[in-house]
Structure formats: structure tokens, C-alpha cells
Short mmCIF file of C-alpha atoms in Angstrom, two decimals:
data_model
loop_
_atom_site.label_atom_id
_atom_site.label_comp_id
_atom_site.label_asym_id
_atom_site.label_seq_id
_atom_site.Cartn_x
_atom_site.Cartn_y
_atom_site.Cartn_z
CA PRO A 192 -38.88 -2.18 28.53
CA ARG A 193 -36.93 0.24 26.15
CA LEU A 194 -34.53 -1.38 23.85
CA THR A 195 -31.27 0.48 23.43
CA TRP A 196 -28.54 -0.29 20.82
CA SER A 197 -24.94 -0.24 21.88
CA LYS A 198 -21.64 -1.04 20.04
CA PRO A 199 -20.87 -4.83 20.33
CA PRO A 200 -17.93 -5.62 22.44
CA LYS A 201 -14.58 -6.11 20.83
CA GLN A 202 -14.23 -9.56 22.22
CA TRP A 203 -17.36 -10.50 20.25
CA TYR A 204 -15.89 -9.26 17.00
CA GLN A 205 -12.36 -11.29 17.65
CA ARG A 206 -14.32 -14.53 18.42
CA ARG A 207 -16.60 -13.91 15.25
CA VAL A 208 -13.58 -13.45 13.08
CA ARG A 209 -11.70 -16.55 14.65
CA GLY A 210 -14.90 -18.63 14.09
CA GLN A 211 -15.17 -17.39 10.50
CA ASN A 212 -11.39 -18.12 9.70
CA GLN A 213 -11.62 -21.67 11.22
CA MET A 214 -14.71 -22.47 9.45
CA MET A 215 -13.64 -21.22 6.00
CA GLY A 216 -9.88 -22.78 6.69
CA GLU A 217 -7.59 -22.91 3.82
CA TRP A 218 -10.58 -21.69 1.48
CA TYR A 219 -10.67 -18.25 3.20
CA GLY A 220 -7.68 -16.81 1.21
CA PHE A 221 -9.06 -18.21 -2.12
CA PHE A 222 -12.48 -16.54 -1.32
CA VAL A 223 -11.07 -12.99 -0.81
CA ALA A 224 -8.86 -13.40 -4.00
CA VAL A 225 -11.84 -14.34 -6.14
CA SER A 226 -13.87 -11.84 -4.58
CA TYR A 227 -11.25 -8.99 -5.19
CA GLY A 228 -11.02 -10.18 -8.88
CA LEU A 229 -14.78 -10.34 -9.29
CA THR A 230 -15.10 -6.75 -7.76
CA SER A 231 -12.40 -5.13 -9.68
CA ILE A 232 -13.99 -6.42 -13.03
CA SER A 233 -17.38 -5.26 -11.88
CA ILE A 234 -16.43 -1.83 -11.04
CA THR A 235 -15.06 -1.24 -14.51
CA PHE A 236 -18.14 -2.39 -16.31
CA LEU A 237 -20.58 -0.66 -13.66
CA ASN A 238 -18.63 2.60 -14.46
CA LYS A 239 -18.78 2.05 -18.12
CA THR A 240 -22.63 1.37 -18.08
CA VAL A 241 -23.44 4.52 -16.11
CA LEU A 242 -20.87 6.79 -18.15
CA SER A 243 -21.72 5.41 -21.77
CA ILE A 244 -25.23 3.46 -21.70
CA TYR A 245 -26.90 6.08 -19.67
CA SER A 246 -24.66 8.94 -21.15
CA PHE A 247 -23.85 10.35 -17.78
CA HIS A 248 -20.81 12.28 -18.53
CA TYR A 249 -20.43 13.82 -15.10
CA SER A 250 -17.53 12.09 -13.70
CA LEU A 251 -17.04 14.71 -10.80
CA THR A 252 -20.45 13.82 -9.47
CA MET A 253 -20.01 10.11 -9.80
CA THR A 254 -16.70 10.47 -7.92
CA LEU A 255 -18.31 12.71 -5.23
CA ALA A 256 -21.11 9.99 -4.61
CA GLN A 257 -18.63 7.23 -4.29
CA VAL A 258 -16.44 9.36 -1.75
CA ILE A 259 -19.59 10.37 0.29
CA LEU A 260 -20.80 6.59 0.35
CA SER A 261 -17.39 5.39 1.32
CA ILE A 262 -17.09 7.74 4.39
CA VAL A 263 -20.64 6.51 5.55
CA PHE A 264 -19.41 2.76 5.10
CA LEU A 265 -16.39 3.51 7.13
CA ARG A 266 -18.11 5.23 10.01
CA ILE A 267 -20.65 2.25 10.21
CA LEU A 268 -17.82 -0.41 10.22
CA LYS A 269 -16.03 1.60 12.84
CA PHE A 270 -19.14 1.81 15.10
CA LEU A 271 -19.61 -2.03 14.77
CA ARG A 272 -15.84 -2.28 15.73
CA TRP A 273 -15.12 -4.19 12.62
CA ILE A 274 -12.22 -1.71 11.76
CA ASP A 275 -10.50 1.08 13.50
CA PHE A 276 -9.17 4.47 12.65
CA PRO A 277 -8.42 7.70 14.55
CA GLY A 278 -10.76 10.74 14.35
CA TYR A 279 -10.09 13.75 12.31
CA GLU A 280 -7.38 16.26 13.16
CA MET A 281 -6.57 19.41 11.47
CA THR A 282 -2.46 18.86 11.57
CA THR A 283 -2.97 15.34 10.08
CA GLY A 284 -5.41 16.66 7.67
CA LYS A 285 -2.87 19.24 6.25
CA LYS A 286 -0.45 16.12 5.74
CA VAL A 287 -2.99 14.18 3.59
CA PHE A 288 -4.53 16.99 1.64
CA PRO A 289 -1.91 16.74 -1.29
CA LEU A 290 -2.85 13.05 -1.48
CA ALA A 291 -6.54 13.87 -1.65
CA VAL A 292 -5.91 16.36 -4.42
CA CYS A 293 -4.21 13.54 -6.43
CA PHE A 294 -6.84 11.11 -5.60
CA VAL A 295 -9.68 13.43 -6.93
CA PHE A 296 -8.02 14.08 -10.21
CA MET A 297 -7.00 10.35 -10.53
CA VAL A 298 -10.46 9.01 -10.30
CA ALA A 299 -12.24 11.83 -11.95
CA THR A 300 -10.34 11.72 -15.14
CA GLY A 301 -10.01 7.87 -15.09
CA LEU A 302 -13.94 8.01 -15.15
CA ALA A 303 -14.06 10.62 -17.82
CA SER A 304 -11.74 8.86 -19.92
CA LEU A 305 -14.11 5.79 -19.91
CA VAL A 306 -16.65 7.61 -21.77
CA ASN A 307 -14.62 7.96 -24.90
CA VAL A 308 -12.23 5.12 -24.65
CA ASN A 309 -13.17 1.45 -24.93
CA ILE A 310 -12.41 -0.97 -21.96
CA PRO A 311 -9.61 -3.05 -23.59
CA MET A 312 -7.77 0.07 -24.64
CA PHE A 313 -8.49 1.80 -21.22
CA ASN A 314 -6.76 -1.29 -19.61
CA ALA A 315 -3.83 -1.07 -21.80
CA LEU A 316 -3.29 2.74 -21.46
CA ARG A 317 -3.42 2.41 -17.56
CA ARG A 318 -0.11 0.18 -17.89
CA LEU A 319 1.55 3.48 -18.40
CA THR A 320 1.18 4.40 -14.74
CA THR A 321 3.83 1.75 -13.78
CA LEU A 322 6.42 3.44 -16.02
CA MET A 323 5.37 6.97 -14.60
CA VAL A 324 5.90 5.40 -11.09
CA ILE A 325 9.30 4.21 -11.95
CA VAL A 326 10.41 7.73 -13.59
CA GLY A 327 8.85 9.41 -10.40
CA GLU A 328 10.72 7.32 -7.88
CA TYR A 329 13.91 7.82 -9.69
CA VAL A 330 13.47 11.58 -9.93
CA LEU A 331 11.94 12.21 -6.63
CA LEU A 332 13.36 9.44 -4.40
CA SER A 333 16.47 8.69 -6.41
CA LYS A 334 15.22 4.93 -6.40
CA THR A 335 16.63 2.81 -9.15
CA SER A 336 14.42 -0.18 -10.62
CA PRO A 337 16.13 -3.46 -11.70
CA VAL A 338 16.57 -3.66 -15.56
CA ASP A 339 14.19 -6.64 -15.98
CA GLU A 340 11.61 -4.69 -14.34
CA VAL A 341 12.10 -1.62 -16.43
CA ALA A 342 12.17 -3.76 -19.61
CA SER A 343 8.87 -5.58 -18.76
CA VAL A 344 7.07 -2.09 -18.17
CA LEU A 345 8.60 -0.60 -21.59
CA LEU A 346 7.19 -3.79 -23.19
CA MET A 347 3.67 -3.02 -21.65
CA CYS A 348 3.84 0.49 -22.91
CA PHE A 349 5.11 -0.67 -26.34
CA GLY A 350 1.99 -2.97 -26.64
CA ALA A 351 -0.40 -0.14 -25.52
CA VAL A 352 1.19 2.10 -28.41
CA ILE A 353 0.65 -0.71 -31.04
CA ALA A 354 -2.95 -1.16 -29.79
CA GLY A 355 -3.50 2.56 -29.68
CA TRP A 356 -2.11 3.20 -33.26
CA ALA A 357 -4.57 0.47 -34.54
CA ASP A 358 -7.38 1.54 -32.39
CA LEU A 359 -10.09 2.73 -34.92
CA THR A 360 -12.27 4.40 -32.18
CA TYR A 361 -9.53 6.60 -31.35
CA ASP A 362 -10.54 9.58 -29.40
CA SER A 363 -7.76 12.28 -28.68
CA PHE A 364 -9.63 13.82 -25.76
CA GLY A 365 -10.31 10.49 -24.18
CA TYR A 366 -6.79 9.33 -24.58
CA PHE A 367 -5.64 12.46 -23.00
CA LEU A 368 -7.69 12.04 -19.88
CA ALA A 369 -6.24 8.52 -19.60
CA PHE A 370 -2.84 9.85 -19.61
CA VAL A 371 -3.68 12.42 -16.97
CA SER A 372 -5.26 9.57 -14.97
CA CYS A 373 -2.05 7.72 -15.19
CA PHE A 374 0.10 10.70 -14.24
CA CYS A 375 -2.18 11.48 -10.99
CA THR A 376 -2.37 7.84 -10.32
CA ALA A 377 1.45 7.54 -10.33
CA ALA A 378 1.80 10.65 -7.90
CA TYR A 379 -0.87 9.15 -5.74
CA LEU A 380 1.10 5.88 -5.28
CA ILE A 381 4.46 7.71 -4.94
CA TYR A 382 3.06 9.99 -2.36
CA ILE A 383 0.95 7.57 -0.28
CA SER A 384 4.08 5.92 1.05
CA LYS A 385 5.33 9.43 2.41
CA VAL A 386 1.98 10.26 3.93
CA SER A 387 2.01 6.91 5.65
CA ARG A 388 5.23 7.46 7.13
CA ASP A 389 4.36 11.15 8.14
CA THR A 390 1.09 10.37 9.66
CA GLU A 391 1.43 6.64 10.86
CA LEU A 392 -2.17 6.13 9.80
CA ASN A 393 -3.37 2.59 8.92
CA THR A 394 -5.09 1.68 5.72
CA PHE A 395 -8.64 2.72 6.96
CA GLY A 396 -7.38 5.93 8.51
CA LEU A 397 -5.73 6.77 5.33
CA MET A 398 -9.11 6.26 3.34
CA TYR A 399 -11.17 8.23 5.80
CA TYR A 400 -8.86 11.24 5.72
CA ASN A 401 -8.45 10.79 2.04
CA ASN A 402 -12.35 10.79 1.45
CA VAL A 403 -13.24 13.68 3.91
CA LEU A 404 -10.66 16.12 2.49
CA SER A 405 -11.89 14.95 -1.07
CA VAL A 406 -15.46 16.11 -0.46
CA PRO A 407 -15.13 19.82 -0.52
CA LEU A 408 -12.90 19.69 -3.32
CA LEU A 409 -15.18 17.60 -5.49
CA LEU A 410 -18.27 19.68 -4.37
CA VAL A 411 -16.70 23.07 -5.71
CA MET A 412 -15.66 21.42 -8.92
CA VAL A 413 -19.29 19.84 -9.30
CA ILE A 414 -20.91 23.10 -8.77
CA TYR A 415 -18.51 24.99 -11.08
CA PHE A 416 -18.50 22.46 -13.92
CA GLU A 417 -21.48 20.07 -13.94
CA TYR A 418 -24.24 21.70 -11.76
CA GLN A 419 -26.11 23.43 -14.62
CA ASP A 420 -25.87 20.29 -16.91
CA LEU A 421 -27.02 17.99 -14.25
CA LYS A 422 -30.17 19.79 -13.70
CA ALA A 423 -31.12 18.77 -17.37
CA TYR A 424 -30.11 15.28 -17.04
CA PRO A 425 -32.90 13.04 -18.35
CA TYR A 426 -32.29 9.69 -16.73
CA PHE A 427 -32.73 10.72 -12.92
CA GLY A 428 -36.03 8.95 -12.71
CA ASN A 429 -34.57 5.69 -14.73
CA PHE A 430 -34.44 2.74 -12.22
CA GLY A 431 -31.71 0.97 -14.22
CA PHE A 432 -29.63 4.17 -14.01
CA GLN A 433 -30.28 4.74 -10.26
CA LEU A 434 -29.37 1.04 -9.56
CA SER A 435 -26.10 1.11 -11.75
CA PHE A 436 -25.17 4.42 -10.13
CA LEU A 437 -25.67 3.20 -6.52
CA LEU A 438 -23.90 -0.25 -7.24
CA SER A 439 -21.11 1.78 -8.71
CA ALA A 440 -20.72 3.78 -5.48
CA ILE A 441 -20.90 0.57 -3.33
CA VAL A 442 -18.80 -1.52 -5.37
CA ALA A 443 -16.08 1.12 -5.31
CA PHE A 444 -15.78 1.08 -1.67
CA ILE A 445 -15.84 -2.61 -1.31
CA LEU A 446 -13.01 -2.98 -3.97
CA ASN A 447 -10.89 -0.53 -1.94
CA TYR A 448 -11.52 -2.82 1.35
CA LEU A 449 -10.63 -6.17 -0.54
CA ILE A 450 -7.53 -4.83 -1.91
CA PHE A 451 -6.43 -4.32 1.43
CA LEU A 452 -7.84 -7.57 2.81
CA CYS A 453 -6.32 -9.64 -0.14
CA SER A 454 -2.95 -8.14 0.35
CA LYS A 455 -3.15 -9.02 3.94
CA VAL A 456 -4.47 -12.88 3.97
CA ASN A 457 -2.75 -13.83 0.69
CA SER A 458 0.85 -14.15 -0.66
CA PRO A 459 2.11 -11.49 -3.30
CA LEU A 460 1.84 -14.32 -5.79
CA THR A 461 -1.97 -14.79 -5.11
CA THR A 462 -2.54 -11.10 -5.42
CA SER A 463 -0.42 -10.47 -8.33
CA ILE A 464 -2.08 -13.56 -10.42
CA THR A 465 -5.37 -12.32 -9.33
CA GLY A 466 -4.71 -8.72 -10.75
CA GLN A 467 -3.40 -9.83 -13.92
CA LEU A 468 -6.38 -12.36 -14.43
CA LYS A 469 -8.58 -9.37 -13.94
CA VAL A 470 -6.92 -7.51 -16.76
CA ILE A 471 -7.22 -10.35 -18.95
CA LEU A 472 -10.88 -11.14 -18.30
CA THR A 473 -11.94 -7.45 -18.32
CA THR A 474 -10.15 -6.96 -21.68
CA LEU A 475 -11.54 -10.08 -23.22
CA ILE A 476 -15.06 -9.29 -22.01
CA GLY A 477 -14.61 -5.45 -23.07
CA LEU A 478 -13.95 -6.63 -26.52
CA PHE A 479 -17.62 -7.50 -27.01
CA ALA A 480 -19.65 -5.97 -24.18
CA PHE A 481 -20.37 -2.43 -25.52
CA ASN A 482 -19.80 -2.49 -29.26
CA ASP A 483 -17.32 0.14 -29.03
CA VAL A 484 -14.35 -1.85 -30.31
CA ASN A 485 -13.39 -2.28 -33.98
CA ILE A 486 -11.31 -5.46 -33.63
CA ASN A 487 -8.39 -5.91 -36.10
CA PHE A 488 -5.12 -7.74 -36.01
CA THR A 489 -2.73 -5.06 -34.92
CA PHE A 490 -5.19 -3.94 -32.18
CA ILE A 491 -5.47 -7.49 -30.71
CA PHE A 492 -1.42 -7.95 -31.16
CA GLY A 493 -0.92 -4.75 -29.10
CA LEU A 494 -3.40 -5.91 -26.37
CA LEU A 495 -1.76 -9.40 -26.24
CA VAL A 496 1.82 -7.73 -26.17
CA SER A 497 0.76 -5.72 -23.17
CA ILE A 498 -1.10 -8.45 -21.20
CA VAL A 499 2.14 -10.73 -21.72
CA ALA A 500 4.26 -7.89 -20.40
CA SER A 501 2.17 -7.48 -17.40
CA ILE A 502 2.49 -11.16 -16.47
CA TRP A 503 6.19 -10.74 -16.89
CA TYR A 504 6.18 -7.66 -14.79
CA SER A 505 4.33 -9.55 -12.07
CA ILE A 506 6.78 -12.72 -12.00
CA VAL A 507 9.64 -9.93 -11.73
CA LYS A 508 8.13 -8.33 -8.61
CA LEU A 509 7.32 -11.77 -7.19
CA ASN A 510 11.16 -12.84 -7.55
CA GLN A 511 11.96 -9.72 -5.92
CA VAL A 512 9.81 -10.42 -2.94
CA SER A 513 11.00 -13.92 -2.69
CA LYS A 514 14.60 -12.91 -2.72
CA ARG A 515 13.90 -10.20 -0.26
CA ARG A 516 12.43 -12.70 2.18
CA ALA A 517 15.12 -15.25 1.47
CA ASP A 518 17.76 -12.51 2.54
CA GLU A 519 15.83 -11.63 5.50
CA LYS A 520 15.45 -15.30 6.72
CA LYS A 521 19.42 -15.77 6.06
CA ASN A 522 20.24 -12.68 7.98
CA THR A 523 17.89 -13.68 10.80
CA LYS A 524 19.46 -16.96 10.85
CA GLU A 525 23.10 -15.81 10.88
CA LYS A 526 22.40 -13.25 13.68
CA ASN A 527 20.73 -16.21 15.75
CA GLU A 528 23.92 -18.34 15.15
CA ASN A 529 26.11 -15.45 16.29
CA GLU A 530 24.08 -14.81 19.44
CA LYS A 531 24.59 -18.46 20.34
CA LYS A 532 28.07 -18.39 19.87
CA LYS A 533 28.41 -15.43 22.00
CA LYS A 534 26.60 -17.00 24.78
CA LYS A 535 28.91 -19.97 24.68
CA LYS A 536 31.89 -17.78 25.04
#
């Protein structure tokens, strides 16, 4: 008889997920948080390995490979009914296109800056993104941030400035690319909420549209800026390079998925602490991993200031979430009490 393959029924997937959750119980959220942290650390070092150890200075090509692989994975997961998102529509694509532009420049400049900037300093410079988001929300959305939140962000940036001033491996072009990456990341974060409202796409729908629209942009840029040099790249046949490059593309997709999953199954506290532990561990390992850091007191002091400020920022954001939830709970309770009084009357 001829064997045929068909999509597994949705009920099968639901039973499978319930079984997994029951089996793992209270360890499920911990497992997801640890996976997110380890994956986030891994992607930084994999990218640094490809870009620095193997001298693959073609961040656009690397971004294109990650995007294409993400599209393939999304289609496979949708086929298996593990996730769901709508098919491509031109009207929705037009709304998401500016987001894709921000995404392309965000990832490409971030990868390019890793070529010339050591990992601890790269982490410190990325803290500037939060300040740019605060300024952008104030200018574009008229949203004012609390004083303690602004103070923690300014302290983060102050630490980055101190570390940058003492960084003996300072590379002006690498720093410039890091600043551009921060700006594009801030624009991406601000614009993503607007696109979500306008299109009503879920997380995977946004990922799919974003990746599909990024492909032609990246393809044109690769052909124009990198193709001629790519033909002469000497390590294409090297197994170590091939493995690192492939793992980098795979881990990039897994990280995007785990960010969504960690936010879904864990509290803001767990996700926030995981993110800050990731920054601390990446910074500490990065001090010694690639022999591209000249350690001195001022440099370490600046990094410590930036890390402490990051933890302070997380606590501030957690308090904001807790206060908002308490207010919502109080309002719900008052509303229920008022409804009971009306019924008695």
C-alpha cells in the first residue's frame, strides 16, 4: 500500500502540549527561562565566532541566511500545526514593510559592529537603545517615562561612556555601527506596537511577514555590497565555518521563538532577571573568550556601572507592572462590588 503524509490533527497537538505541561509541571517555566538565557548567550558568541575567528565580514549575507532559515522553520511549524499565522497579503505587507527595513538595518549593523567591537563593550553600547526608545516615545507618541526609569537608563549610558573612554581596543567605525544598530532597534521596538495594532497579526505572523519582506531588501544589498568579495572568501569549504554559520542561523530563529515563549509562560520578573543574567554572563565570558579586551580598572568600573543600572531598570519596570496589576485588580473588585449593590437595589 502507498504511504501518504498528512498534517496531524489540531486535537493531537493540543493533547501533546497538555501532556508536556503536566509532565514538566512547575519546571516548565524554569526550563523555558534557562533555554532563553542560554540561547541568547549562544547567539552572541556564535556570531562573534563567524565574524571574527573566521573573518566573515559579510553581515548582510549572514542576516539573509538567518532570515531565509527562519521562513523555512515557520512554514514547517505551521504545517505541523504547532503554530498558526495568516498567509501573505499585499495590503498587510505594505503596512509591515517599514518594520522590515528597520529590522534589516538593526540586525546587519549589529552583526557588523561585532567585527570590530569586543562583546563586553558591545553589550554596554546596546544599553543606549533603551534611552533612544524613551526619547522616541516622547517625541513621536508624547509618552512620558517615570523619573526613576529615566534615571536608571541614564546611569546605564553613563557606564557605557566610561567603559568606552577606557576601551583600549576602541574602533570608531565599530562604535558608529553599534550606535546605528541601537537607533534602528529603538525604531523597530517603537514601530512594532503600531504595526501590531494596524495589522492585528500575532507574534508568528509578524515574524513571517517581517522575514519575507526582508529577503528582497537583503538580496539587493548583498549583490550590490558583498557579492564580489564573497566569491573570494577562503573558508567556504571549512567545516568549522560551515557548522558555526549554520548554527548561528538556527539559533537566531530559536531565540526569537523562546523570547515569545518565555514572555508567555513566565512572569515579568523571571523574564527580566533572565535577561539581566544573560547580559552579565555574556560580559564576563566575553572578557576572556576572544582575546580582544584590554582589561583595566576604568573599563571594568564602567561595565559594572552599566550592569548595576540594568538591574535597577529591571526592578523599576517590574514595580510598574506590579502596580498596574494591583490597580487593575482593585478596579475589578470595585466594579464587582458596585454591580452587587445595583442588583440588591
